[in-house]
Amino acid sequence: MMSEEVMRARTFAAQNGSFITISNFEYEYLTGRASGAEEIADKKVAAAQAWIEALKAGEKEILMRTEVAERETRESRLEEEKEALRAAKSVSGRRAVEGESERKTQDKNSESADMQLAVATPRKSFLENGSIAPIRRAVRIRKGGTGRSRSSSFSGKNRTKGMTNLSLFGSQTAENVG
């Protein structure tokens, strides 16, 4: 009850003036509480600042991890592109080698087939001295008036005679010039 009376007196004094009278014990108690509250407030501010620093450090770490992941992704893309290019070159090279080997195989097969045919059926006749005789070509004979007609001035007999004369003419001019 005494505290109630003190409270009433303080309220009345506060209304009449700007000063409040308190006991020494109350003063020590309130200043102790204020310094304790101030210490607690400082600790809370320090904890909040430490929390902010931890969040910033975590953010930096996350950014660094992201950069490393992006770099690895770029490097793996480059490796994949290089590997795809190597594979494409390998496929085209393999195709070229296969085509070349097929062509060589076909050439060998055709050469061996040609050699077998040449051995089986000689196309050229050999003279007694071992040289190849000239080949006679087959001449097709046309019947009737179809096709081109030959001029009367060029008959088969005259043609060979004219060719002989021309060859003689060429040899005479070569002798005269030289």
CSV table of N, CA and C in Angstrom, one decimal:
chain,number,residue,atom,x,y,z
A,1,MET,N,0.8,-1.1,0.0
A,1,MET,CA,0.0,0.0,0.0
A,1,MET,C,0.8,1.3,0.0
A,2,MET,N,2.0,1.0,0.5
A,2,MET,CA,2.8,2.2,0.4
A,2,MET,C,3.2,2.5,-1.0
A,3,SER,N,3.4,1.5,-1.8
A,3,SER,CA,3.7,1.7,-3.2
A,3,SER,C,2.6,2.4,-3.9
A,4,GLU,N,1.3,2.2,-3.5
A,4,GLU,CA,0.2,2.8,-4.1
A,4,GLU,C,0.2,4.3,-3.8
A,5,GLU,N,0.5,4.6,-2.5
A,5,GLU,CA,0.6,6.0,-2.1
A,5,GLU,C,1.7,6.7,-2.8
A,6,VAL,N,2.8,6.1,-3.0
A,6,VAL,CA,4.0,6.7,-3.7
A,6,VAL,C,3.6,7.0,-5.2
A,7,MET,N,2.9,6.1,-5.7
A,7,MET,CA,2.4,6.2,-7.1
A,7,MET,C,1.5,7.4,-7.3
A,8,ARG,N,0.5,7.5,-6.3
A,8,ARG,CA,-0.4,8.6,-6.4
A,8,ARG,C,0.3,9.9,-6.2
A,9,ALA,N,1.3,10.0,-5.3
A,9,ALA,CA,2.0,11.2,-5.1
A,9,ALA,C,2.8,11.6,-6.3
A,10,ARG,N,3.4,10.6,-7.0
A,10,ARG,CA,4.2,10.9,-8.2
A,10,ARG,C,3.3,11.4,-9.3
A,11,THR,N,2.1,10.8,-9.5
A,11,THR,CA,1.2,11.2,-10.5
A,11,THR,C,0.8,12.7,-10.2
A,12,PHE,N,0.5,13.0,-9.0
A,12,PHE,CA,0.0,14.3,-8.6
A,12,PHE,C,1.2,15.3,-8.9
A,13,ALA,N,2.4,14.9,-8.5
A,13,ALA,CA,3.6,15.8,-8.7
A,13,ALA,C,3.9,16.0,-10.2
A,14,ALA,N,3.7,15.0,-11.0
A,14,ALA,CA,4.0,15.0,-12.4
A,14,ALA,C,3.0,16.0,-13.1
A,15,GLN,N,1.8,16.0,-12.6
A,15,GLN,CA,0.8,16.9,-13.2
A,15,GLN,C,1.1,18.4,-12.8
A,16,ASN,N,1.7,18.6,-11.7
A,16,ASN,CA,1.9,20.0,-11.2
A,16,ASN,C,3.3,20.5,-11.7
A,17,GLY,N,4.3,19.6,-11.8
A,17,GLY,CA,5.7,20.1,-12.1
A,17,GLY,C,6.3,19.1,-13.1
A,18,SER,N,7.6,19.4,-13.5
A,18,SER,CA,8.3,18.6,-14.4
A,18,SER,C,9.3,17.6,-13.8
A,19,PHE,N,9.4,17.7,-12.4
A,19,PHE,CA,10.4,16.9,-11.7
A,19,PHE,C,9.6,15.8,-10.9
A,20,ILE,N,10.3,14.6,-10.8
A,20,ILE,CA,9.7,13.5,-10.0
A,20,ILE,C,10.8,13.2,-9.0
A,21,THR,N,10.4,13.0,-7.8
A,21,THR,CA,11.3,12.6,-6.8
A,21,THR,C,11.2,11.1,-6.6
A,22,ILE,N,12.4,10.4,-6.7
A,22,ILE,CA,12.4,8.9,-6.4
A,22,ILE,C,13.4,8.6,-5.4
A,23,SER,N,13.3,7.4,-4.9
A,23,SER,CA,14.3,7.0,-3.9
A,23,SER,C,15.6,6.5,-4.6
A,24,ASN,N,16.7,6.4,-3.8
A,24,ASN,CA,18.0,6.0,-4.3
A,24,ASN,C,17.9,4.6,-4.8
A,25,PHE,N,17.2,3.8,-4.1
A,25,PHE,CA,17.1,2.3,-4.5
A,25,PHE,C,16.4,2.3,-5.9
A,26,GLU,N,15.3,3.0,-6.1
A,26,GLU,CA,14.6,3.0,-7.4
A,26,GLU,C,15.5,3.5,-8.5
A,27,TYR,N,16.3,4.6,-8.1
A,27,TYR,CA,17.2,5.1,-9.2
A,27,TYR,C,18.2,4.1,-9.6
A,28,GLU,N,18.8,3.4,-8.6
A,28,GLU,CA,19.8,2.3,-9.0
A,28,GLU,C,19.2,1.2,-9.8
A,29,TYR,N,18.0,0.9,-9.4
A,29,TYR,CA,17.3,-0.2,-10.1
A,29,TYR,C,17.0,0.2,-11.5
A,30,LEU,N,16.5,1.4,-11.7
A,30,LEU,CA,16.1,1.8,-13.1
A,30,LEU,C,17.3,2.0,-13.9
A,31,THR,N,18.4,2.6,-13.4
A,31,THR,CA,19.6,2.8,-14.2
A,31,THR,C,20.2,1.4,-14.5
A,32,GLY,N,20.2,0.5,-13.6
A,32,GLY,CA,20.7,-0.9,-13.8
A,32,GLY,C,19.9,-1.6,-15.0
A,33,ARG,N,18.6,-1.4,-14.9
A,33,ARG,CA,17.7,-1.9,-15.9
A,33,ARG,C,18.0,-1.3,-17.3
A,34,ALA,N,18.2,0.0,-17.3
A,34,ALA,CA,18.5,0.7,-18.5
A,34,ALA,C,19.8,0.2,-19.1
A,35,SER,N,20.9,0.1,-18.3
A,35,SER,CA,22.2,-0.4,-18.8
A,35,SER,C,22.1,-1.8,-19.3
A,36,GLY,N,21.3,-2.6,-18.6
A,36,GLY,CA,21.1,-4.0,-19.0
A,36,GLY,C,20.3,-4.1,-20.3
A,37,ALA,N,19.3,-3.2,-20.4
A,37,ALA,CA,18.6,-3.2,-21.6
A,37,ALA,C,19.4,-2.7,-22.8
A,38,GLU,N,20.3,-1.7,-22.5
A,38,GLU,CA,21.2,-1.2,-23.5
A,38,GLU,C,22.2,-2.3,-23.9
A,39,GLU,N,22.7,-3.1,-23.0
A,39,GLU,CA,23.6,-4.2,-23.3
A,39,GLU,C,22.9,-5.2,-24.2
A,40,ILE,N,21.7,-5.5,-23.8
A,40,ILE,CA,20.9,-6.5,-24.6
A,40,ILE,C,20.6,-6.0,-26.0
A,41,ALA,N,20.3,-4.7,-26.0
A,41,ALA,CA,20.0,-4.1,-27.4
A,41,ALA,C,21.3,-4.1,-28.2
A,42,ASP,N,22.5,-3.8,-27.6
A,42,ASP,CA,23.7,-3.9,-28.3
A,42,ASP,C,24.0,-5.3,-28.8
A,43,LYS,N,23.7,-6.3,-28.0
A,43,LYS,CA,23.9,-7.7,-28.3
A,43,LYS,C,23.0,-8.1,-29.5
A,44,LYS,N,21.8,-7.6,-29.4
A,44,LYS,CA,20.8,-7.9,-30.5
A,44,LYS,C,21.3,-7.2,-31.8
A,45,VAL,N,21.8,-6.0,-31.7
A,45,VAL,CA,22.2,-5.3,-32.9
A,45,VAL,C,23.4,-6.1,-33.5
A,46,ALA,N,24.4,-6.5,-32.6
A,46,ALA,CA,25.5,-7.2,-33.1
A,46,ALA,C,25.1,-8.6,-33.8
A,47,ALA,N,24.1,-9.2,-33.1
A,47,ALA,CA,23.7,-10.5,-33.7
A,47,ALA,C,23.0,-10.3,-35.1
A,48,ALA,N,22.2,-9.2,-35.2
A,48,ALA,CA,21.6,-8.9,-36.5
A,48,ALA,C,22.6,-8.5,-37.5
A,49,GLN,N,23.7,-7.8,-37.1
A,49,GLN,CA,24.8,-7.5,-38.1
A,49,GLN,C,25.5,-8.7,-38.5
A,50,ALA,N,25.8,-9.6,-37.5
A,50,ALA,CA,26.4,-10.9,-37.9
A,50,ALA,C,25.5,-11.7,-38.8
A,51,TRP,N,24.2,-11.7,-38.6
A,51,TRP,CA,23.3,-12.4,-39.4
A,51,TRP,C,23.4,-11.9,-40.9
A,52,ILE,N,23.4,-10.5,-41.0
A,52,ILE,CA,23.5,-9.9,-42.3
A,52,ILE,C,24.8,-10.3,-43.0
A,53,GLU,N,25.9,-10.3,-42.3
A,53,GLU,CA,27.2,-10.6,-42.8
A,53,GLU,C,27.2,-12.1,-43.3
A,54,ALA,N,26.5,-13.0,-42.5
A,54,ALA,CA,26.4,-14.4,-42.9
A,54,ALA,C,25.6,-14.5,-44.1
A,55,LEU,N,24.5,-13.8,-44.2
A,55,LEU,CA,23.7,-13.8,-45.4
A,55,LEU,C,24.4,-13.3,-46.7
A,56,LYS,N,25.2,-12.3,-46.5
A,56,LYS,CA,26.0,-11.7,-47.6
A,56,LYS,C,27.1,-12.8,-48.0
A,57,ALA,N,27.7,-13.4,-47.1
A,57,ALA,CA,28.7,-14.4,-47.4
A,57,ALA,C,28.1,-15.6,-48.1
A,58,GLY,N,26.9,-16.0,-47.6
A,58,GLY,CA,26.2,-17.1,-48.3
A,58,GLY,C,25.8,-16.7,-49.7
A,59,GLU,N,25.4,-15.5,-49.9
A,59,GLU,CA,25.0,-15.0,-51.2
A,59,GLU,C,26.2,-15.0,-52.2
A,60,LYS,N,27.4,-14.6,-51.6
A,60,LYS,CA,28.6,-14.6,-52.4
A,60,LYS,C,29.0,-16.0,-52.8
A,61,GLU,N,28.8,-16.9,-51.9
A,61,GLU,CA,29.2,-18.3,-52.1
A,61,GLU,C,28.2,-18.9,-53.2
A,62,ILE,N,27.0,-18.6,-53.1
A,62,ILE,CA,26.0,-19.0,-54.1
A,62,ILE,C,26.3,-18.5,-55.5
A,63,LEU,N,26.7,-17.2,-55.5
A,63,LEU,CA,27.1,-16.6,-56.8
A,63,LEU,C,28.3,-17.3,-57.4
A,64,MET,N,29.3,-17.6,-56.5
A,64,MET,CA,30.5,-18.2,-57.0
A,64,MET,C,30.2,-19.6,-57.5
A,65,ARG,N,29.3,-20.4,-56.8
A,65,ARG,CA,28.9,-21.7,-57.2
A,65,ARG,C,28.2,-21.6,-58.6
A,66,THR,N,27.4,-20.6,-58.7
A,66,THR,CA,26.6,-20.4,-60.0
A,66,THR,C,27.6,-20.1,-61.1
A,67,GLU,N,28.6,-19.3,-60.9
A,67,GLU,CA,29.6,-19.0,-61.9
A,67,GLU,C,30.4,-20.2,-62.3
A,68,VAL,N,30.7,-21.0,-61.3
A,68,VAL,CA,31.5,-22.3,-61.6
A,68,VAL,C,30.6,-23.2,-62.4
A,69,ALA,N,29.3,-23.3,-62.0
A,69,ALA,CA,28.4,-24.2,-62.7
A,69,ALA,C,28.2,-23.8,-64.2
A,70,GLU,N,28.1,-22.4,-64.4
A,70,GLU,CA,28.0,-21.9,-65.7
A,70,GLU,C,29.2,-22.2,-66.5
A,71,ARG,N,30.4,-22.0,-65.9
A,71,ARG,CA,31.6,-22.2,-66.6
A,71,ARG,C,31.7,-23.7,-67.0
A,72,GLU,N,31.4,-24.6,-66.1
A,72,GLU,CA,31.4,-26.0,-66.4
A,72,GLU,C,30.4,-26.4,-67.5
A,73,THR,N,29.3,-25.7,-67.5
A,73,THR,CA,28.3,-26.0,-68.5
A,73,THR,C,28.8,-25.5,-69.9
A,74,ARG,N,29.4,-24.3,-69.9
A,74,ARG,CA,30.0,-23.9,-71.2
A,74,ARG,C,31.1,-24.8,-71.7
A,75,GLU,N,32.0,-25.2,-70.7
A,75,GLU,CA,33.1,-26.1,-71.1
A,75,GLU,C,32.5,-27.5,-71.6
A,76,SER,N,31.5,-28.0,-70.9
A,76,SER,CA,30.9,-29.2,-71.4
A,76,SER,C,30.2,-29.1,-72.8
A,77,ARG,N,29.6,-27.9,-73.0
A,77,ARG,CA,29.0,-27.7,-74.3
A,77,ARG,C,30.1,-27.7,-75.4
A,78,LEU,N,31.2,-27.0,-75.1
A,78,LEU,CA,32.3,-26.9,-76.0
A,78,LEU,C,32.8,-28.3,-76.3
A,79,GLU,N,33.0,-29.1,-75.2
A,79,GLU,CA,33.5,-30.5,-75.4
A,79,GLU,C,32.5,-31.3,-76.2
A,80,GLU,N,31.2,-31.1,-76.0
A,80,GLU,CA,30.2,-31.8,-76.7
A,80,GLU,C,30.2,-31.4,-78.2
A,81,GLU,N,30.4,-30.1,-78.5
A,81,GLU,CA,30.5,-29.6,-79.8
A,81,GLU,C,31.7,-30.2,-80.5
A,82,LYS,N,32.9,-30.2,-79.8
A,82,LYS,CA,34.1,-30.7,-80.3
A,82,LYS,C,33.9,-32.2,-80.6
A,83,GLU,N,33.3,-32.9,-79.7
A,83,GLU,CA,33.1,-34.4,-79.9
A,83,GLU,C,32.1,-34.6,-81.1
A,84,ALA,N,31.1,-33.8,-81.2
A,84,ALA,CA,30.2,-33.9,-82.4
A,84,ALA,C,30.9,-33.7,-83.7
A,85,LEU,N,31.8,-32.7,-83.7
A,85,LEU,CA,32.6,-32.4,-84.8
A,85,LEU,C,33.6,-33.5,-85.2
A,86,ARG,N,34.2,-34.0,-84.1
A,86,ARG,CA,35.1,-35.2,-84.3
A,86,ARG,C,34.3,-36.4,-84.9
A,87,ALA,N,33.1,-36.6,-84.3
A,87,ALA,CA,32.3,-37.7,-84.8
A,87,ALA,C,31.9,-37.5,-86.2
A,88,ALA,N,31.5,-36.3,-86.6
A,88,ALA,CA,31.1,-36.0,-88.0
A,88,ALA,C,32.3,-36.2,-88.9
A,89,LYS,N,33.5,-35.7,-88.5
A,89,LYS,CA,34.7,-35.9,-89.3
A,89,LYS,C,35.0,-37.4,-89.4
A,90,SER,N,34.8,-38.1,-88.3
A,90,SER,CA,35.0,-39.6,-88.3
A,90,SER,C,34.1,-40.3,-89.2
A,91,VAL,N,32.8,-39.9,-89.2
A,91,VAL,CA,31.8,-40.5,-90.0
A,91,VAL,C,32.2,-40.2,-91.5
A,92,SER,N,32.5,-38.9,-91.8
A,92,SER,CA,32.8,-38.6,-93.2
A,92,SER,C,34.1,-39.3,-93.6
A,93,GLY,N,35.0,-39.3,-92.7
A,93,GLY,CA,36.3,-40.0,-93.0
A,93,GLY,C,36.1,-41.4,-93.2
A,94,ARG,N,35.3,-42.0,-92.3
A,94,ARG,CA,35.0,-43.5,-92.4
A,94,ARG,C,34.3,-43.7,-93.8
A,95,ARG,N,33.4,-42.8,-94.1
A,95,ARG,CA,32.7,-43.0,-95.4
A,95,ARG,C,33.7,-42.9,-96.6
A,96,ALA,N,34.6,-41.9,-96.5
A,96,ALA,CA,35.6,-41.8,-97.5
A,96,ALA,C,36.5,-43.0,-97.6
A,97,VAL,N,36.9,-43.5,-96.4
A,97,VAL,CA,37.7,-44.7,-96.4
A,97,VAL,C,37.0,-45.9,-96.9
A,98,GLU,N,35.7,-46.0,-96.5
A,98,GLU,CA,34.9,-47.1,-97.0
A,98,GLU,C,34.7,-47.0,-98.5
A,99,GLY,N,34.4,-45.8,-99.0
A,99,GLY,CA,34.2,-45.6,-100.4
A,99,GLY,C,35.5,-45.9,-101.2
A,100,GLU,N,36.6,-45.5,-100.6
A,100,GLU,CA,37.9,-45.7,-101.2
A,100,GLU,C,38.2,-47.2,-101.2
A,101,SER,N,37.9,-47.9,-100.1
A,101,SER,CA,38.2,-49.3,-100.1
A,101,SER,C,37.3,-50.1,-101.0
A,102,GLU,N,36.0,-49.6,-101.1
A,102,GLU,CA,35.1,-50.3,-102.0
A,102,GLU,C,35.6,-50.1,-103.5
A,103,ARG,N,36.0,-48.8,-103.8
A,103,ARG,CA,36.5,-48.6,-105.1
A,103,ARG,C,37.7,-49.4,-105.4
A,104,LYS,N,38.7,-49.5,-104.4
A,104,LYS,CA,39.8,-50.4,-104.7
A,104,LYS,C,39.4,-51.8,-104.8
A,105,THR,N,38.5,-52.3,-104.0
A,105,THR,CA,38.0,-53.6,-104.1
A,105,THR,C,37.4,-53.9,-105.5
A,106,GLN,N,36.6,-52.9,-105.9
A,106,GLN,CA,36.0,-53.0,-107.3
A,106,GLN,C,37.0,-53.0,-108.4
A,107,ASP,N,38.0,-52.1,-108.2
A,107,ASP,CA,39.1,-52.0,-109.2
A,107,ASP,C,39.8,-53.3,-109.2
A,108,LYS,N,40.1,-53.9,-108.0
A,108,LYS,CA,40.9,-55.2,-108.0
A,108,LYS,C,40.0,-56.3,-108.6
A,109,ASN,N,38.7,-56.3,-108.3
A,109,ASN,CA,37.8,-57.3,-108.8
A,109,ASN,C,37.7,-57.1,-110.3
A,110,SER,N,37.6,-55.9,-110.8
A,110,SER,CA,37.5,-55.7,-112.2
A,110,SER,C,38.8,-56.0,-112.9
A,111,GLU,N,39.9,-55.7,-112.3
A,111,GLU,CA,41.2,-56.0,-112.9
A,111,GLU,C,41.4,-57.5,-112.9
A,112,SER,N,41.0,-58.2,-111.8
A,112,SER,CA,41.2,-59.7,-111.8
A,112,SER,C,40.2,-60.3,-112.9
A,113,ALA,N,39.0,-59.7,-113.0
A,113,ALA,CA,38.0,-60.2,-114.0
A,113,ALA,C,38.6,-60.0,-115.4
A,114,ASP,N,39.1,-58.8,-115.6
A,114,ASP,CA,39.7,-58.4,-116.9
A,114,ASP,C,40.9,-59.4,-117.2
A,115,MET,N,41.7,-59.6,-116.2
A,115,MET,CA,42.8,-60.5,-116.4
A,115,MET,C,42.4,-61.9,-116.7
A,116,GLN,N,41.3,-62.4,-116.0
A,116,GLN,CA,40.8,-63.7,-116.3
A,116,GLN,C,40.2,-63.8,-117.7
A,117,LEU,N,39.5,-62.7,-118.1
A,117,LEU,CA,39.0,-62.7,-119.5
A,117,LEU,C,40.1,-62.6,-120.5
A,118,ALA,N,41.1,-61.8,-120.2
A,118,ALA,CA,42.2,-61.7,-121.1
A,118,ALA,C,43.0,-63.0,-121.3
A,119,VAL,N,43.1,-63.7,-120.2
A,119,VAL,CA,43.8,-65.0,-120.2
A,119,VAL,C,42.9,-66.0,-121.0
A,120,ALA,N,41.6,-66.0,-120.7
A,120,ALA,CA,40.7,-66.9,-121.3
A,120,ALA,C,40.5,-66.7,-122.8
A,121,THR,N,40.3,-65.4,-123.1
A,121,THR,CA,40.0,-65.1,-124.5
A,121,THR,C,40.9,-63.9,-124.9
A,122,PRO,N,42.0,-64.2,-125.5
A,122,PRO,CA,42.9,-63.1,-126.0
A,122,PRO,C,42.2,-62.3,-127.1
A,123,ARG,N,42.2,-61.0,-126.9
A,123,ARG,CA,41.6,-60.2,-127.9
A,123,ARG,C,42.5,-59.8,-129.0
A,124,LYS,N,43.8,-59.7,-128.7
A,124,LYS,CA,44.7,-59.3,-129.7
A,124,LYS,C,45.6,-60.5,-130.2
A,125,SER,N,45.9,-60.5,-131.4
A,125,SER,CA,46.7,-61.6,-131.9
A,125,SER,C,48.2,-61.1,-131.8
A,126,PHE,N,49.1,-62.0,-131.6
A,126,PHE,CA,50.5,-61.7,-131.5
A,126,PHE,C,51.2,-62.1,-132.8
A,127,LEU,N,52.1,-61.3,-133.2
A,127,LEU,CA,52.9,-61.7,-134.3
A,127,LEU,C,54.0,-62.7,-133.9
A,128,GLU,N,54.7,-63.2,-134.8
A,128,GLU,CA,55.7,-64.2,-134.5
A,128,GLU,C,56.8,-63.6,-133.6
A,129,ASN,N,57.1,-62.3,-133.8
A,129,ASN,CA,58.2,-61.8,-132.9
A,129,ASN,C,57.7,-61.3,-131.5
A,130,GLY,N,56.4,-61.5,-131.2
A,130,GLY,CA,55.9,-61.2,-129.9
A,130,GLY,C,55.2,-59.9,-129.8
A,131,SER,N,55.2,-59.1,-130.8
A,131,SER,CA,54.5,-57.8,-130.7
A,131,SER,C,53.1,-58.0,-131.1
A,132,ILE,N,52.3,-57.0,-130.6
A,132,ILE,CA,50.8,-57.1,-130.8
A,132,ILE,C,50.5,-56.7,-132.3
A,133,ALA,N,49.6,-57.5,-132.9
A,133,ALA,CA,49.2,-57.2,-134.2
A,133,ALA,C,48.1,-56.2,-134.2
A,134,PRO,N,47.9,-55.4,-135.3
A,134,PRO,CA,46.8,-54.5,-135.3
A,134,PRO,C,45.5,-55.2,-135.3
A,135,ILE,N,44.5,-54.5,-134.7
A,135,ILE,CA,43.2,-55.0,-134.6
A,135,ILE,C,42.4,-54.6,-135.9
A,136,ARG,N,41.7,-55.6,-136.4
A,136,ARG,CA,40.8,-55.3,-137.5
A,136,ARG,C,39.4,-55.1,-136.9
A,137,ARG,N,38.8,-54.0,-137.3
A,137,ARG,CA,37.5,-53.7,-136.8
A,137,ARG,C,36.4,-54.2,-137.8
A,138,ALA,N,35.3,-54.6,-137.3
A,138,ALA,CA,34.2,-55.1,-138.1
A,138,ALA,C,33.6,-54.0,-138.8
A,139,VAL,N,33.2,-54.2,-140.1
A,139,VAL,CA,32.6,-53.1,-140.9
A,139,VAL,C,31.1,-53.6,-141.1
A,140,ARG,N,30.2,-52.6,-140.8
A,140,ARG,CA,28.8,-52.9,-141.0
A,140,ARG,C,28.4,-52.5,-142.4
A,141,ILE,N,27.7,-53.4,-143.0
A,141,ILE,CA,27.3,-53.2,-144.4
A,141,ILE,C,25.8,-52.8,-144.4
A,142,ARG,N,25.5,-51.7,-145.0
A,142,ARG,CA,24.1,-51.3,-145.1
A,142,ARG,C,23.5,-51.8,-146.4
A,143,LYS,N,22.3,-52.2,-146.2
A,143,LYS,CA,21.5,-52.7,-147.4
A,143,LYS,C,20.4,-51.6,-147.7
A,144,GLY,N,20.2,-51.5,-149.0
A,144,GLY,CA,19.1,-50.6,-149.4
A,144,GLY,C,19.6,-49.2,-149.4
A,145,GLY,N,18.6,-48.3,-149.6
A,145,GLY,CA,18.9,-46.8,-149.7
A,145,GLY,C,18.7,-46.1,-148.4
A,146,THR,N,18.7,-46.8,-147.3
A,146,THR,CA,18.5,-46.0,-146.1
A,146,THR,C,19.8,-45.5,-145.6
A,147,GLY,N,19.7,-44.4,-144.9
A,147,GLY,CA,20.9,-43.8,-144.3
A,147,GLY,C,21.5,-42.8,-145.3
A,148,ARG,N,22.8,-42.5,-145.1
A,148,ARG,CA,23.5,-41.5,-145.9
A,148,ARG,C,23.9,-42.2,-147.2
A,149,SER,N,23.9,-41.5,-148.2
A,149,SER,CA,24.4,-42.0,-149.4
A,149,SER,C,25.8,-41.4,-149.7
A,150,ARG,N,26.7,-42.2,-150.2
A,150,ARG,CA,28.0,-41.7,-150.5
A,150,ARG,C,28.1,-41.0,-151.8
A,151,SER,N,28.9,-40.1,-151.9
A,151,SER,CA,29.0,-39.4,-153.2
A,151,SER,C,29.7,-40.3,-154.2
A,152,SER,N,29.4,-40.1,-155.4
A,152,SER,CA,29.9,-40.9,-156.4
A,152,SER,C,31.4,-40.7,-156.6
A,153,SER,N,31.9,-39.5,-156.2
A,153,SER,CA,33.3,-39.1,-156.5
A,153,SER,C,34.2,-39.9,-155.5
A,154,PHE,N,33.7,-40.4,-154.4
A,154,PHE,CA,34.5,-41.1,-153.4
A,154,PHE,C,34.1,-42.5,-153.4
A,155,SER,N,34.8,-43.3,-154.0
A,155,SER,CA,34.5,-44.7,-153.9
A,155,SER,C,35.6,-45.3,-153.0
A,156,GLY,N,35.4,-46.5,-152.6
A,156,GLY,CA,36.4,-47.2,-151.7
A,156,GLY,C,37.7,-47.3,-152.4
A,157,LYS,N,37.8,-47.6,-153.7
A,157,LYS,CA,39.1,-47.7,-154.3
A,157,LYS,C,39.8,-46.4,-154.4
A,158,ASN,N,39.0,-45.3,-154.7
A,158,ASN,CA,39.6,-44.0,-154.8
A,158,ASN,C,40.0,-43.5,-153.5
A,159,ARG,N,39.3,-43.8,-152.5
A,159,ARG,CA,39.6,-43.3,-151.1
A,159,ARG,C,41.0,-43.8,-150.7
A,160,THR,N,41.3,-45.1,-150.8
A,160,THR,CA,42.6,-45.6,-150.4
A,160,THR,C,43.7,-45.0,-151.3
A,161,LYS,N,43.4,-44.8,-152.6
A,161,LYS,CA,44.4,-44.3,-153.5
A,161,LYS,C,44.7,-42.8,-153.1
A,162,GLY,N,43.6,-42.1,-152.8
A,162,GLY,CA,43.8,-40.7,-152.4
A,162,GLY,C,44.5,-40.6,-151.1
A,163,MET,N,44.3,-41.5,-150.2
A,163,MET,CA,44.9,-41.5,-148.9
A,163,MET,C,46.4,-41.7,-149.1
A,164,THR,N,46.7,-42.7,-150.0
A,164,THR,CA,48.1,-43.0,-150.2
A,164,THR,C,48.8,-41.8,-150.8
A,165,ASN,N,48.1,-41.1,-151.8
A,165,ASN,CA,48.7,-39.9,-152.4
A,165,ASN,C,48.9,-38.9,-151.4
A,166,LEU,N,47.9,-38.7,-150.4
A,166,LEU,CA,48.1,-37.7,-149.4
A,166,LEU,C,49.2,-38.0,-148.5
A,167,SER,N,49.4,-39.3,-148.2
A,167,SER,CA,50.5,-39.6,-147.3
A,167,SER,C,51.8,-39.4,-148.0
A,168,LEU,N,51.9,-39.7,-149.3
A,168,LEU,CA,53.1,-39.4,-150.0
A,168,LEU,C,53.3,-37.9,-150.1
A,169,PHE,N,52.3,-37.1,-150.3
A,169,PHE,CA,52.4,-35.7,-150.3
A,169,PHE,C,53.0,-35.1,-149.0
A,170,GLY,N,52.5,-35.7,-147.9
A,170,GLY,CA,53.0,-35.2,-146.6
A,170,GLY,C,54.5,-35.6,-146.4
A,171,SER,N,54.9,-36.8,-146.9
A,171,SER,CA,56.3,-37.2,-146.7
A,171,SER,C,57.2,-36.4,-147.6
A,172,GLN,N,56.7,-36.0,-148.8
A,172,GLN,CA,57.6,-35.3,-149.7
A,172,GLN,C,57.8,-33.9,-149.2
A,173,THR,N,56.8,-33.3,-148.6
A,173,THR,CA,56.9,-31.9,-148.1
A,173,THR,C,57.8,-31.9,-146.9
A,174,ALA,N,57.8,-33.0,-146.1
A,174,ALA,CA,58.7,-33.1,-145.0
A,174,ALA,C,60.1,-33.2,-145.4
A,175,GLU,N,60.4,-34.0,-146.6
A,175,GLU,CA,61.7,-34.1,-147.1
A,175,GLU,C,62.2,-32.8,-147.6
A,176,ASN,N,61.3,-32.1,-148.4
A,176,ASN,CA,61.7,-30.9,-149.0
A,176,ASN,C,62.0,-29.8,-148.0
A,177,VAL,N,61.3,-29.8,-146.9
A,177,VAL,CA,61.5,-28.8,-145.9
A,177,VAL,C,62.8,-29.0,-145.1
A,178,GLY,N,63.1,-30.3,-144.8
A,178,GLY,CA,64.2,-30.7,-144.0
A,178,GLY,C,65.5,-30.7,-144.8
